[in-house]
Short mmCIF file of C-alpha atoms in Angstrom, two decimals:
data_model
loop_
_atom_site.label_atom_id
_atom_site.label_comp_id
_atom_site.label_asym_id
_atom_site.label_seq_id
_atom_site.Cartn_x
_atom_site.Cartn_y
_atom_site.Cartn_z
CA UNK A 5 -13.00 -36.82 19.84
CA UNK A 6 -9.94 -38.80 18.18
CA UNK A 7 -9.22 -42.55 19.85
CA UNK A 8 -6.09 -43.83 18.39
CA UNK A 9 -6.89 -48.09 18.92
CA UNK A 10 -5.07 -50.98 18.52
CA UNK A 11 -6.18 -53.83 16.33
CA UNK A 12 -4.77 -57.00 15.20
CA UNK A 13 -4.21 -56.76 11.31
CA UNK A 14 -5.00 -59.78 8.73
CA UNK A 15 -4.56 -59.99 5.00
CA UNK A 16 -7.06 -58.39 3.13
CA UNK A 17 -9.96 -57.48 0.83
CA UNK A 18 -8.96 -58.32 -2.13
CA UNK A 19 -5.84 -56.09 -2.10
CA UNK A 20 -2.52 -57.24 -3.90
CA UNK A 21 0.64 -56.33 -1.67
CA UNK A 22 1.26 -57.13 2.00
CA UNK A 23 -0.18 -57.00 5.03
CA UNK A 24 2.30 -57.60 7.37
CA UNK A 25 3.16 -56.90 11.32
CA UNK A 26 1.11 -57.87 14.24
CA UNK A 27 -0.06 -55.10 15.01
CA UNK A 28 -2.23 -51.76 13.48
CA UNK A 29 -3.12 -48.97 14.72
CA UNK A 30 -6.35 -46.74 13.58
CA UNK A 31 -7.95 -43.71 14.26
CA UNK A 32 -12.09 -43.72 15.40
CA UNK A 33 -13.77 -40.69 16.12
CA UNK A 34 -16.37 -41.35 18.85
CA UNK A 35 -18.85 -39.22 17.11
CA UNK A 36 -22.07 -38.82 19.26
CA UNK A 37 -25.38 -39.61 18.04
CA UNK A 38 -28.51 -38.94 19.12
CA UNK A 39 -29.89 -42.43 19.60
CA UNK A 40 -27.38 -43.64 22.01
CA UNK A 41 -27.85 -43.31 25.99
CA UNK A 42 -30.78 -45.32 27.85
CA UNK A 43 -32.73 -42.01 26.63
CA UNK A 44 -31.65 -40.94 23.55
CA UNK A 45 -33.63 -41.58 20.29
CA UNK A 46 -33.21 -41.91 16.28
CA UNK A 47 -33.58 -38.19 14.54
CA UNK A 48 -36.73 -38.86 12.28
CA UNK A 49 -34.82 -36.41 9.71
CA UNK A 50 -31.66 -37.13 10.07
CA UNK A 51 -32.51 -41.16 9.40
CA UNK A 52 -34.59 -40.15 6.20
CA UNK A 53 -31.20 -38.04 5.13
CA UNK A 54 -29.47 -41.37 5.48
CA UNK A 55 -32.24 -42.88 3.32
CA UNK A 56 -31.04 -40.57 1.00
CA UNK A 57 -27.47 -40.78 0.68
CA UNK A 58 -27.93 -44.60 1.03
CA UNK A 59 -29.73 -44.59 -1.93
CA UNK A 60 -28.32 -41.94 -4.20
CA UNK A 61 -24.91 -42.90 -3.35
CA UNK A 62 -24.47 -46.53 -1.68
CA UNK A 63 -27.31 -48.53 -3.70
CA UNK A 64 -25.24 -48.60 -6.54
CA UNK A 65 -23.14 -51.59 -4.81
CA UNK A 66 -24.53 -52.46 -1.32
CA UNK A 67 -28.04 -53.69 -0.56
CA UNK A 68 -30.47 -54.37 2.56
CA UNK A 69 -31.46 -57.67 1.98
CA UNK A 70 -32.92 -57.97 5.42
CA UNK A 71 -35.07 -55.16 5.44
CA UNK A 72 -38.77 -54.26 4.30
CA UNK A 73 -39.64 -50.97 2.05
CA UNK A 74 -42.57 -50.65 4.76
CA UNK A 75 -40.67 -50.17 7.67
CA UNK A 76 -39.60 -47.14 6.22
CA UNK A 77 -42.80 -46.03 7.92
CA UNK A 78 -42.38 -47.32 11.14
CA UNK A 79 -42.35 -44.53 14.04
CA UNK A 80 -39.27 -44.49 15.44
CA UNK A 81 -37.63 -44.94 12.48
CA UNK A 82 -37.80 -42.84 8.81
CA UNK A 83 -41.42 -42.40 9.86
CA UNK A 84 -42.09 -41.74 5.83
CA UNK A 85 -45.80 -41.63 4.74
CA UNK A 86 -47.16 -44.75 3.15
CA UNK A 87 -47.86 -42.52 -0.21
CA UNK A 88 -43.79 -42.34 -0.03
CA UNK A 89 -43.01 -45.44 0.78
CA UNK A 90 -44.78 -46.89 -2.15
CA UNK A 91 -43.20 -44.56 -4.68
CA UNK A 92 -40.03 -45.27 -2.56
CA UNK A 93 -40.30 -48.94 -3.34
CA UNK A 94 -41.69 -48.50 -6.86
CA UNK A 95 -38.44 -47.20 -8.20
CA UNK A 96 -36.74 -50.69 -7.55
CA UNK A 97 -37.39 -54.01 -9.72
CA UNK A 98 -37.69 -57.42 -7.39
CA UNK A 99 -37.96 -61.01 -8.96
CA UNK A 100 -41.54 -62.62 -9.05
CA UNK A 101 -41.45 -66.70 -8.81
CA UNK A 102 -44.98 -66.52 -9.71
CA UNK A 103 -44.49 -64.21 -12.70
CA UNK A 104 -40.93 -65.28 -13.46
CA UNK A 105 -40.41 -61.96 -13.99
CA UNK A 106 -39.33 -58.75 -12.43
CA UNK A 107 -41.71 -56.09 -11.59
CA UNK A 108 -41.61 -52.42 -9.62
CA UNK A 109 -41.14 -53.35 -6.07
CA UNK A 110 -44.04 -52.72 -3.24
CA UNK A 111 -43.74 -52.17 0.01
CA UNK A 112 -44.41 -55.59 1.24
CA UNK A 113 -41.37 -56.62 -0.65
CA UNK A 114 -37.37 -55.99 0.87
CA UNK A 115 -34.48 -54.06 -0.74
CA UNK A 116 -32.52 -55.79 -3.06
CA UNK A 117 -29.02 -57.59 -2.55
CA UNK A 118 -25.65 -56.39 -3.49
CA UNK A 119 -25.05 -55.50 -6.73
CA UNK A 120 -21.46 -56.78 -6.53
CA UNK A 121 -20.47 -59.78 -5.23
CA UNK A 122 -17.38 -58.37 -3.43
CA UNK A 123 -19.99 -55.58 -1.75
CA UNK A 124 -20.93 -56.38 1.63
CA UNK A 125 -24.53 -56.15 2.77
CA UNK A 126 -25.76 -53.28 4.91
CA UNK A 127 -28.38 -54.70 6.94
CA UNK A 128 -26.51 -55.61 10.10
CA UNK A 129 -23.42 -53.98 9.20
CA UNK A 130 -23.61 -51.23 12.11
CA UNK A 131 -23.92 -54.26 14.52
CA UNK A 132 -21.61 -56.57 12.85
CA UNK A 133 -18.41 -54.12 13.19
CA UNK A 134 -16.55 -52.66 16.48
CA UNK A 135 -15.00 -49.59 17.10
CA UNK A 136 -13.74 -50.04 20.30
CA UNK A 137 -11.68 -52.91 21.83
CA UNK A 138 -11.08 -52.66 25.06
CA UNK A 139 -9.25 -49.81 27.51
CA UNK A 140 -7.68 -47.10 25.61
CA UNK A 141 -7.49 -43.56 26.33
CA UNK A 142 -9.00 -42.24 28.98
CA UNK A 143 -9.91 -46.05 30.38
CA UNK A 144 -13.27 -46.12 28.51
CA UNK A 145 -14.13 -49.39 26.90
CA UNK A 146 -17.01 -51.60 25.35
CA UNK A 147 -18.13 -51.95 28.47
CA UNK A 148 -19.29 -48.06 28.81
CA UNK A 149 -19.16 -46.83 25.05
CA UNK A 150 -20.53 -50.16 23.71
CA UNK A 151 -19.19 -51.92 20.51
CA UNK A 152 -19.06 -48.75 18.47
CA UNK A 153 -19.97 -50.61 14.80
CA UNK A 154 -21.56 -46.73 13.87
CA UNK A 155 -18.02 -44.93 15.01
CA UNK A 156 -16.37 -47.80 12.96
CA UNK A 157 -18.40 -46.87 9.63
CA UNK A 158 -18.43 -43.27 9.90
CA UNK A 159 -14.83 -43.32 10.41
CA UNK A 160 -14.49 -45.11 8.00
CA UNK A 161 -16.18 -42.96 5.51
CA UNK A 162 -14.53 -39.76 6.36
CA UNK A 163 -10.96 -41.60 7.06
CA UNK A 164 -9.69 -41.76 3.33
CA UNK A 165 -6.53 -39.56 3.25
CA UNK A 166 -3.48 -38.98 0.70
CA UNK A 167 -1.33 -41.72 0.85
CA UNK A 168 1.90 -41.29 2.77
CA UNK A 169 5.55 -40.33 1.47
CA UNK A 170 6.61 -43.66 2.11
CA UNK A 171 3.87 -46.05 0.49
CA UNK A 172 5.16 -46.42 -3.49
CA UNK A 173 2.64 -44.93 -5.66
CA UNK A 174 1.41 -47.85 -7.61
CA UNK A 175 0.56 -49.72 -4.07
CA UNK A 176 -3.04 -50.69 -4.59
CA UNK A 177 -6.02 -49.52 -2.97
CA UNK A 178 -6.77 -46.18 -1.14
CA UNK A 179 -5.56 -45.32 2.29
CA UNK A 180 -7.46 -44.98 5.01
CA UNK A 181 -6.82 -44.40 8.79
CA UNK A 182 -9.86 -45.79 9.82
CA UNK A 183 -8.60 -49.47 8.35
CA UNK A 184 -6.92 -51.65 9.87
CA UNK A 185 -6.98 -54.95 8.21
CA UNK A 186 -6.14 -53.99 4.76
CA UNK A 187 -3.19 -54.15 2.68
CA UNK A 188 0.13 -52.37 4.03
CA UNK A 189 3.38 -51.71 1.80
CA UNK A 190 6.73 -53.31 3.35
CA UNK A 191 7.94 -49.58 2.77
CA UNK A 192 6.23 -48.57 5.44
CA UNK A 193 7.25 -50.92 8.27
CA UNK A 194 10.38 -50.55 10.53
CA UNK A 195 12.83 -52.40 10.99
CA UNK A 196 11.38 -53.28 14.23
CA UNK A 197 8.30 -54.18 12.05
CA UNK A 198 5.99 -52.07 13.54
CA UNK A 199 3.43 -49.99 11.49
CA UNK A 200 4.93 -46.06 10.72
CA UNK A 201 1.38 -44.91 9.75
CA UNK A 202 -2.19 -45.86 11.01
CA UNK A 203 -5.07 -47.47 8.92
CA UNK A 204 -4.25 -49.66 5.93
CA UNK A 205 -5.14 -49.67 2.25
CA UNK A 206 -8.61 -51.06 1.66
CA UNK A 207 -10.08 -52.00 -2.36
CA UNK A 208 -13.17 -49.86 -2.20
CA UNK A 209 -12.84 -46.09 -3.31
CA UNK A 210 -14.07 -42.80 -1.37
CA UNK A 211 -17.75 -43.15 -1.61
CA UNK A 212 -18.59 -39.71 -0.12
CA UNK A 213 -17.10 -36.49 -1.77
CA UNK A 214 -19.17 -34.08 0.16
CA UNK A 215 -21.86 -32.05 -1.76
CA UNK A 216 -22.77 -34.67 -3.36
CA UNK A 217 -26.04 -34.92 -2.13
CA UNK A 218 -28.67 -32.51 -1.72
CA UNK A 219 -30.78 -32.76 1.39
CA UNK A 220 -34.49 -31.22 0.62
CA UNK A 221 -34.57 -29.57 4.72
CA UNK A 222 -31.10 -27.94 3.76
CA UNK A 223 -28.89 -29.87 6.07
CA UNK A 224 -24.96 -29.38 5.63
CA UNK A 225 -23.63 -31.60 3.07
CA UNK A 226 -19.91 -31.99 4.48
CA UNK A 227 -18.42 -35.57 4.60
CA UNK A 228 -18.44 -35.83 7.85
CA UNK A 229 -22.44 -35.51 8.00
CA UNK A 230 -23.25 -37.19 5.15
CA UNK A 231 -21.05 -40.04 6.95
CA UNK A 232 -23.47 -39.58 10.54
CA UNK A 233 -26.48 -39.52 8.72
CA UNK A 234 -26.08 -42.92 6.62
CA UNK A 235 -24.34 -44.45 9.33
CA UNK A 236 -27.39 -43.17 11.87
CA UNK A 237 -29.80 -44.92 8.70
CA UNK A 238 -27.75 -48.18 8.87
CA UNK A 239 -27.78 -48.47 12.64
CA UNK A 240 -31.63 -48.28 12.30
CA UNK A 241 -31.19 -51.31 9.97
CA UNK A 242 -29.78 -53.14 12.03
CA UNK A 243 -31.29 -51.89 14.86
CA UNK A 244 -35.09 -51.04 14.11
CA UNK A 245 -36.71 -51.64 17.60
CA UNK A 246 -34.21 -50.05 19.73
CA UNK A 247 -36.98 -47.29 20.82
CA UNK A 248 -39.44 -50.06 21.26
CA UNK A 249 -37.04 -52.14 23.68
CA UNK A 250 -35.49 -48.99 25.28
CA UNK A 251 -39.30 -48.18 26.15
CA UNK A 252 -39.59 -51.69 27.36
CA UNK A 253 -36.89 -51.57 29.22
CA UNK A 254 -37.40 -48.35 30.76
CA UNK A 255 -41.02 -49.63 32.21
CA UNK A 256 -39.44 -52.30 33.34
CA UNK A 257 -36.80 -50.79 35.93
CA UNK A 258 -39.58 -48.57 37.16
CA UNK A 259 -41.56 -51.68 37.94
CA UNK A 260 -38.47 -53.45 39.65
CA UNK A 261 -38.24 -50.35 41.38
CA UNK A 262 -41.59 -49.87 42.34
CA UNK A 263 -41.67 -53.56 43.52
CA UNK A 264 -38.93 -53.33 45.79
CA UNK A 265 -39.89 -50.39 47.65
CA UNK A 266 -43.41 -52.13 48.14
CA UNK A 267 -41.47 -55.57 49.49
CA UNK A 268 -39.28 -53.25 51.45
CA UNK A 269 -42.52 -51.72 53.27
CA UNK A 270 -44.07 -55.15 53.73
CA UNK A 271 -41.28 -56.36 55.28
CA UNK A 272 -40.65 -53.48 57.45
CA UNK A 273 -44.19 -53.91 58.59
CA UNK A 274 -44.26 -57.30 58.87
CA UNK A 275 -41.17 -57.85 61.52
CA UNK A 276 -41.61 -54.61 63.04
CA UNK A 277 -43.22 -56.24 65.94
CA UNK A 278 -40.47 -58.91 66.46
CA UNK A 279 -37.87 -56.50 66.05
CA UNK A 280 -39.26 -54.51 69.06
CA UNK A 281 -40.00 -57.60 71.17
CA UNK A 282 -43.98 -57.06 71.16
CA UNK A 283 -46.12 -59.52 72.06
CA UNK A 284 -49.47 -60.28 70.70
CA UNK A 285 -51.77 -60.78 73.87
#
């Protein structure tokens, strides 16, 4: 489902050219994902396919500073076997202060940091983003859909498209619908100054092609789903006890529930005689 929003641009990443006009809009697909809803839960395989594509594809610039190679066992989350996760780990080098050296990574230790300095963590990057700001549409808003930091990203990754007729060719960056706050040519503005095309130009090239993974349960390698699946991994990140407090919160509201139909009873029994004017003799 296509939401066409409206965000205030700025100047940005790193891009030479303009960014001008108040106002840009971009396109997010409110994709739906299995964990959201007071019941809904991560997809054990479709987290450890975002494992993958983070790794084959994303590790090459963006790290998890912020999170542990043995969570990747955790239930709720990858739910990999321990044998896995320390082969997992092993294939990564992490500094020693004691050895003042590097060694193979173990579990107890956490991914590294970016590789580039320009390369933005991924840890909290599914929380750190929104997707939706305010009414639009059909009226829905943050307050019903949430922030929507996964929509952002996997819009994101599947919004690179050719750039349009009136953008110059030698405009840097790539254009994407997705994103708004990057740079925009003056070619492409109105007299009125308002933006003729969504998205903006952002620094950081197509990182999915499609196919370029290969999942081991045989999962469809399309764009789009390599896009859910890593996005799905990075809201885990960033999000690793949802389950736990979804649980927790469930149990809760059936206690508050049970409590007040037990207070309700009480009362009902205790002022049952004053209500009906008896008497105790």
């Amino acid at each position: 489902m296509l939401r066409t929003v409206t965000l205030a641009a700025a100047a940005a990443m790193g891009l030479a050219g303009t960014a001008m006009a108040a106002e840009t809009e971009v396109q997010i697909t409110d994709y739906d994902f299995p964990y959201e809803g007071p019941f809904g839960a991560f997809d054990e395989m479709q987290l450890q396919r975002g494992l993958q594509v983070y790794t084959e594809i994303c590790a090459a610039c963006h790290g998890l500073q912020y999170v542990s190679y043995r969570t990747l066992s955790d239930e709720g989350g990858p739910n990999l076997p321990e044998d896995q996760v320390r082969a997992y780990a092993a294939q990564f080098e992490t500094f020693d202060e004691e050895l003042d050296d590097f060694r193979p990574a173990t579990p107890a230790d956490k991914f590294p940091q970016s590789a580039l300095p320009e390369a933005p963590d991924l840890s909290l990057m599914a929380k750190s983003r929104a997707g939706f700001h305010g009414p639009y549409g059909s009226g829905m808003n943050q307050l019903f859909k949430g922030m929507g930091g996964p929509e952002y990203i996997a819009s994101l990754l599947t919004g690179y498209e050719e750039a349009p007729a009136c953008a110059p060719e030698d405009f840097p960056g790539y254009y994407n619908v997705a994103f708004g706050t990057g740079g925009y040519p003056e070619e492409c503005i109105d007299e009125h100054g308002h933006h003729e095309v969504p998205g903006s130009w952002i620094s950081m090239p197509p990182p999915l092609l499609g196919d370029d993974v290969v999942y081991e349960d045989g999962h469809e390698t399309s764009i789009e789903e390599e896009a859910k699946d890593v996005t799905a991994f990075m809201m885990w990140t960033a999000e690793p006890k949802m389950m736990a407090r979804k649980q927790a919160g469930f149990t809760g509201v059936l206690f508050l529930g049970l409590l007040a139909v037990l207070l309700y009873l009480t009362n009902k029994r205790v002022w049952h005689r004053v209500k009906h004017g008896q008497r105790d003799e």
